[in-house]
Tab-separated table of C-alpha atoms in Angstrom:
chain	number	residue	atom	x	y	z
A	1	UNK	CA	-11.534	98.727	124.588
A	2	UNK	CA	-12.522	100.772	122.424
A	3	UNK	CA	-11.568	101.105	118.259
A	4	UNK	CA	-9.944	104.474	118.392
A	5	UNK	CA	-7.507	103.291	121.282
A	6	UNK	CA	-6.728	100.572	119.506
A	7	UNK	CA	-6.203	102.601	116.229
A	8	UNK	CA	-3.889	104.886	118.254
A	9	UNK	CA	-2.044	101.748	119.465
A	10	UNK	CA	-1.691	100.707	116.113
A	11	UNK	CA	-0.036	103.648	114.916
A	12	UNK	CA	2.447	103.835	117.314
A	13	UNK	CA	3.338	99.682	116.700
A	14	UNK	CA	3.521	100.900	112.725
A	15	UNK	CA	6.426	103.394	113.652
A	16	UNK	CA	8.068	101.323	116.683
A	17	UNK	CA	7.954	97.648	115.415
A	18	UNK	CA	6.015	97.145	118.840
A	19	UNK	CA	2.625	95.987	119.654
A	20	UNK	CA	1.712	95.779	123.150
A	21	UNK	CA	-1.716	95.603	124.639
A	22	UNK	CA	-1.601	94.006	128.157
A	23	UNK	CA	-4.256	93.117	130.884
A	24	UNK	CA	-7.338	94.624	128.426
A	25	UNK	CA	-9.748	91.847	128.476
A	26	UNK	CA	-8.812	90.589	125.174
A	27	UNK	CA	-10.701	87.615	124.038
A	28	UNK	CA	-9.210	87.455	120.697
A	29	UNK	CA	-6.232	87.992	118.544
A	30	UNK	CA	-6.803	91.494	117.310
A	31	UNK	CA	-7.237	90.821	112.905
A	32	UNK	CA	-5.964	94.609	112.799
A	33	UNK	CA	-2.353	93.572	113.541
A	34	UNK	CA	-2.148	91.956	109.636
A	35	UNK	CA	-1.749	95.500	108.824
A	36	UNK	CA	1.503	95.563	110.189
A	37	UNK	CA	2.951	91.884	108.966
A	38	UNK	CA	5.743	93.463	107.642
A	39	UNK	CA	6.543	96.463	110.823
A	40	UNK	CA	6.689	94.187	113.919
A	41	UNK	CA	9.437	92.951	115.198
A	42	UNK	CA	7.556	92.509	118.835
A	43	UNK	CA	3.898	91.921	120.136
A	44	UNK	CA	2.850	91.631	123.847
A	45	UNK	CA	-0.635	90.419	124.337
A	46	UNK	CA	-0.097	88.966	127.697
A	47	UNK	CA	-2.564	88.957	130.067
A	48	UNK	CA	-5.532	88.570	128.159
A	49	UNK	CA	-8.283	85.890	127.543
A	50	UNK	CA	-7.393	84.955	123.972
A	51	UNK	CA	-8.297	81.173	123.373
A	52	UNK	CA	-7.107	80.826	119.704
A	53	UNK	CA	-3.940	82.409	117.940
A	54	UNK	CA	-5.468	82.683	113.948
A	55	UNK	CA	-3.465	81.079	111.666
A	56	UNK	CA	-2.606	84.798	110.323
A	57	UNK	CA	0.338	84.803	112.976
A	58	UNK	CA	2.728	83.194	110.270
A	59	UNK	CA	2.628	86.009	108.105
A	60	UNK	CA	4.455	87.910	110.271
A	61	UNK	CA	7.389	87.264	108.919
A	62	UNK	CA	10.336	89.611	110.711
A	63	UNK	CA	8.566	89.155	114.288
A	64	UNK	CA	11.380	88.438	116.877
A	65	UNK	CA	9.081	88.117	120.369
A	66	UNK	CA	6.236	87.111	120.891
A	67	UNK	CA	5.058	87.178	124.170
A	68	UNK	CA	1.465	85.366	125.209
A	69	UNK	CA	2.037	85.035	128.707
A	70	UNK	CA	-1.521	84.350	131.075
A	71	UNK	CA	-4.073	83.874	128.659
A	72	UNK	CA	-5.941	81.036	127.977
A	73	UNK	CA	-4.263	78.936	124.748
A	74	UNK	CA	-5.054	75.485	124.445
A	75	UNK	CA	-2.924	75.073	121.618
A	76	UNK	CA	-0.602	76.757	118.806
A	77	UNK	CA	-1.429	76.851	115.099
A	78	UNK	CA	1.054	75.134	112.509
A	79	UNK	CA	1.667	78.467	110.618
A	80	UNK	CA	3.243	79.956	113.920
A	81	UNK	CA	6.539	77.557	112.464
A	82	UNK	CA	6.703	79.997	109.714
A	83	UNK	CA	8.288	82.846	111.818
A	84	UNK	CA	11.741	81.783	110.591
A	85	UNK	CA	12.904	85.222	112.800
A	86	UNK	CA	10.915	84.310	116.141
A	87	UNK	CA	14.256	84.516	118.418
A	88	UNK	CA	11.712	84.792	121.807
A	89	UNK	CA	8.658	83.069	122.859
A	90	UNK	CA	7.002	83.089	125.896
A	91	UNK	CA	3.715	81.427	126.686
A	92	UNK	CA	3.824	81.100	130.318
A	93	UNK	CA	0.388	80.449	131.952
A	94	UNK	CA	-1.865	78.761	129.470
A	95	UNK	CA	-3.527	75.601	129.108
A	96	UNK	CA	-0.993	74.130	126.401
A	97	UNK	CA	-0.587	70.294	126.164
A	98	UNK	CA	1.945	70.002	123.174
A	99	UNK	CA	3.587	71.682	120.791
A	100	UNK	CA	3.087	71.978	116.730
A	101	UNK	CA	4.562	68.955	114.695
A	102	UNK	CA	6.792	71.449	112.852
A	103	UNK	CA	7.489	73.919	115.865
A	104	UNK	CA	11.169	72.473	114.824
A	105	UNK	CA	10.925	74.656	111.918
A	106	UNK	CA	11.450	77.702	114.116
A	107	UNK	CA	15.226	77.652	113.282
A	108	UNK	CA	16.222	81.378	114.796
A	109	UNK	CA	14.599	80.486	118.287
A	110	UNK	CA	16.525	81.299	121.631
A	111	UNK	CA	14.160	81.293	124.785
A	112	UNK	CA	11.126	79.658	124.809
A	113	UNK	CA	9.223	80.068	128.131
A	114	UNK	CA	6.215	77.314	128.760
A	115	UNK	CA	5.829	77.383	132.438
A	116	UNK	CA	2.746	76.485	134.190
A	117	UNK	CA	1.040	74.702	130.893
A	118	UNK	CA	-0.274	71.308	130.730
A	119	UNK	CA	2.514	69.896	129.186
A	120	UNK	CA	2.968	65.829	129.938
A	121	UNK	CA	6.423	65.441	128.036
A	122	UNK	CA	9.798	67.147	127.209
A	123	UNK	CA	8.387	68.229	123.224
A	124	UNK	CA	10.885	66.500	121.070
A	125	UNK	CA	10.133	69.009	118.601
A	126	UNK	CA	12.953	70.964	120.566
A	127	UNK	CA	15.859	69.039	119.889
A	128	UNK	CA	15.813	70.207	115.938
A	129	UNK	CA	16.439	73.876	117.078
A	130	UNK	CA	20.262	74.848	116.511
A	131	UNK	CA	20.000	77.972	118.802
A	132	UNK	CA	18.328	77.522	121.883
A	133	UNK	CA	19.501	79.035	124.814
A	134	UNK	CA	16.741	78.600	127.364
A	135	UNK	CA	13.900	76.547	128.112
A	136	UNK	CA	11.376	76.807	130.805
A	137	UNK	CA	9.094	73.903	131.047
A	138	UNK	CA	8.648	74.272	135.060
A	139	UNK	CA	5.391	74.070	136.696
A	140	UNK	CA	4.109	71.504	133.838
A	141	UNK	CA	3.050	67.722	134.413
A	142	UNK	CA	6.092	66.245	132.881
A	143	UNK	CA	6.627	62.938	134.667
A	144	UNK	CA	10.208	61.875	132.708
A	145	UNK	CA	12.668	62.975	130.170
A	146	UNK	CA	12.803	61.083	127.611
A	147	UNK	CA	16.310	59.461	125.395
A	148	UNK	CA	15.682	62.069	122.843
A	149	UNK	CA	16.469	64.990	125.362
A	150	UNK	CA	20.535	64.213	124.505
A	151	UNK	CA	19.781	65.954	121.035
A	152	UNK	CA	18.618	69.052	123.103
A	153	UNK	CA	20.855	72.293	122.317
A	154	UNK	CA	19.578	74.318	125.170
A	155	UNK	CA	22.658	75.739	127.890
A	156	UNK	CA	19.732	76.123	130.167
A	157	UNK	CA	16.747	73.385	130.734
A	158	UNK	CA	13.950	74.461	133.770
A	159	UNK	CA	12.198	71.224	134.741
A	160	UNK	CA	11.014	72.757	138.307
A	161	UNK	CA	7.900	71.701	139.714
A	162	UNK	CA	6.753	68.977	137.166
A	163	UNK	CA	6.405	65.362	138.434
A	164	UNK	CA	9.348	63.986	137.171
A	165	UNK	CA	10.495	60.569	138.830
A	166	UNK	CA	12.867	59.339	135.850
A	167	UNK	CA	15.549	61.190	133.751
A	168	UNK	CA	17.288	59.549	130.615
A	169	UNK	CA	21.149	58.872	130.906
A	170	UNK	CA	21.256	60.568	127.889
A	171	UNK	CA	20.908	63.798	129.584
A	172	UNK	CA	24.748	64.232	130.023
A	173	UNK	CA	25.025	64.030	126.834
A	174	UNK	CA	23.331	67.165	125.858
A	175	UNK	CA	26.087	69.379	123.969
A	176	UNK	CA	25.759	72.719	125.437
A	177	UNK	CA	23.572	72.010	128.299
A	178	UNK	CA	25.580	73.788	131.488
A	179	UNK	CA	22.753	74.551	134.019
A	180	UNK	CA	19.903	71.837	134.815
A	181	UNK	CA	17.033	72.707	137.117
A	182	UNK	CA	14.525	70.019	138.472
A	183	UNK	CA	14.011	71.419	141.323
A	184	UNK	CA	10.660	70.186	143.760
A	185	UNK	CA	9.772	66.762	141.297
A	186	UNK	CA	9.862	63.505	142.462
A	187	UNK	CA	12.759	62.380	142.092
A	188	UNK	CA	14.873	59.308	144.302
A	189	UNK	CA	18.627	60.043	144.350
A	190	UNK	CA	18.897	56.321	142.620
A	191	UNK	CA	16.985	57.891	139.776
A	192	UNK	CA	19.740	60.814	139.113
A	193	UNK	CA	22.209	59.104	136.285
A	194	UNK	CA	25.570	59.426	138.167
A	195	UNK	CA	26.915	60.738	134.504
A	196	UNK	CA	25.265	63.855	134.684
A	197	UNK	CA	28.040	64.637	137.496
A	198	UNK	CA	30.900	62.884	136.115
A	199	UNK	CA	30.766	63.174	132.467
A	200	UNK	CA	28.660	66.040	131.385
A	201	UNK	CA	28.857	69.655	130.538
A	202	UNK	CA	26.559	70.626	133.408
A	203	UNK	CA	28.154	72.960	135.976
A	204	UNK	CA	24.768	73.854	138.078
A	205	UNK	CA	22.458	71.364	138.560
A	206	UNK	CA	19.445	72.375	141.051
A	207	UNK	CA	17.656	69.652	142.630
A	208	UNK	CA	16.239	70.684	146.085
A	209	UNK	CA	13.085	69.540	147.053
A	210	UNK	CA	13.028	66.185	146.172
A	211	UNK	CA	12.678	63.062	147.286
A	212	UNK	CA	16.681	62.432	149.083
A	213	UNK	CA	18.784	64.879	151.173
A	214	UNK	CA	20.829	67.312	149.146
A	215	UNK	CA	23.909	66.173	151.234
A	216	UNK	CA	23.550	62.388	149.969
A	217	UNK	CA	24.448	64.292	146.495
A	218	UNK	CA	27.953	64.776	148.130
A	219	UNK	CA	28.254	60.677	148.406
A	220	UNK	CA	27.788	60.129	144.645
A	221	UNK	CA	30.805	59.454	142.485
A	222	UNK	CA	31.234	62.068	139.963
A	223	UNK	CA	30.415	64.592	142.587
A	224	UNK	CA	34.077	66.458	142.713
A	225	UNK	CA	34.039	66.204	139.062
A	226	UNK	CA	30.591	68.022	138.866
A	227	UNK	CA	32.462	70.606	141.691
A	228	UNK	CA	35.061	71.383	139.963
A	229	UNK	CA	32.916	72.564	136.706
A	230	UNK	CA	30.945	74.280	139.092
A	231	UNK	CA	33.350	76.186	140.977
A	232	UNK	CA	35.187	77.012	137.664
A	233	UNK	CA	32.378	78.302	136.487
A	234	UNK	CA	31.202	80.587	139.725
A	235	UNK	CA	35.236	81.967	139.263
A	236	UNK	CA	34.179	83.004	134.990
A	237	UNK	CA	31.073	85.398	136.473
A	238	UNK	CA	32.635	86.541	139.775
């Protein structure tokens, strides 16, 4: 790609707030974009074959999304917990194995996407953020969730297609947490704390493809309980 495209794409980002440059080969976070620390609000680099994000990422201090999606990260910089107005990231698709130690300082964050990484554990670095909405760790190599996960403030939590054969009781305890998806792990229906039906907060909780019948589910005490917040719930977006 050549410098006068990317000088034109620059201008526009300067009087939009947006920087997006998808599918163009990239091997590298473009050093142009410190130009602009103070106009984005948004960049899109997804697609690309960047290996590194430069610690000049956390001078962007009013960006709101970043989205990283398909390239080929191996891991995140500290200074990316300075963007204290990051409210969406997505990093689908790269070769992460854990998160920053401060990631936690990334207090305005709402949806964080990290499917299909090479993530081995729930982060705990999660449970310090106030105003999560969603996670998506599916399609990771998470093989439990851990006693920590109860200090989660996510209402959504996507644990598809990991390997997960144990889940903490402390699950149900989760404050906000209303929809639960481990769909296709490994999971026995002995391993599923009863609690999560009968005294939680969770009114959809997906686990097809696992290792028990969905109608032994049914048998479980706690299951009208879990019902009843579900069907409520169905009535509230009808």
């Amino acid at each position: 790609m050549g410098n006068s495209a990317l000088k034109a794409h620059l201008e526009t980002a300067q009087k939009t707030g947006v920087f997006q440059l998808t599918a163009k080969g990239l091997t590298e976070f473009p050093e142009d974009l410190q130009k602009l620390t103070s106009n984005l609000r948004t960049i899109d680099l997804s697609n690309n074959k960047i290996e590194l994000l430069p610690p000049l990422i956390g001078k962007f201090s009013f960006l709101k999304s970043l989205v990283l999606n398909n390239n080929k990260l191996t891991a995140l910089p500290e200074e990316l917990c300075k963007l204290k107005k990051l409210e969406t990231l997505h990093l689908n698709g790269n070769h992460l194995r854990q998160l920053p130690a401060a990631f936690g300082q990334l207090s305005a964050l709402k949806t964080l996407s990290l499917s299909g990484n090479q993530l081995r554990t729930v982060p705990t670095q999660l449970c310090g953020l106030r105003h999560l909405d969603v996670v998506d760790l599916s399609k990771n190599q998470i093989q439990n969730v851990p006693d920590t996960v109860e200090e989660l403030q996510a209402i959504e939590l996507n644990l598809n297609q990991n390997q997960i054969s144990q889940i903490s009781v402390q699950i149900s305890h989760c404050p906000r947490l209303k929809v639960l998806r481990l769909e296709e792990n490994c999971l026995e229906l002995s391993m599923l704390p009863q609690s999560i039906l009968s005294d939680s907060q969770i009114s959809l909780l997906a686990v097809e493809g696992n290792l028990f019948e969905i109608k032994k589910l049914r048998e479980l005490e706690g299951y009208d309980k879990y019902m009843e917040r579900f069907t409520a719930t169905k009535k509230k977006f009808a």
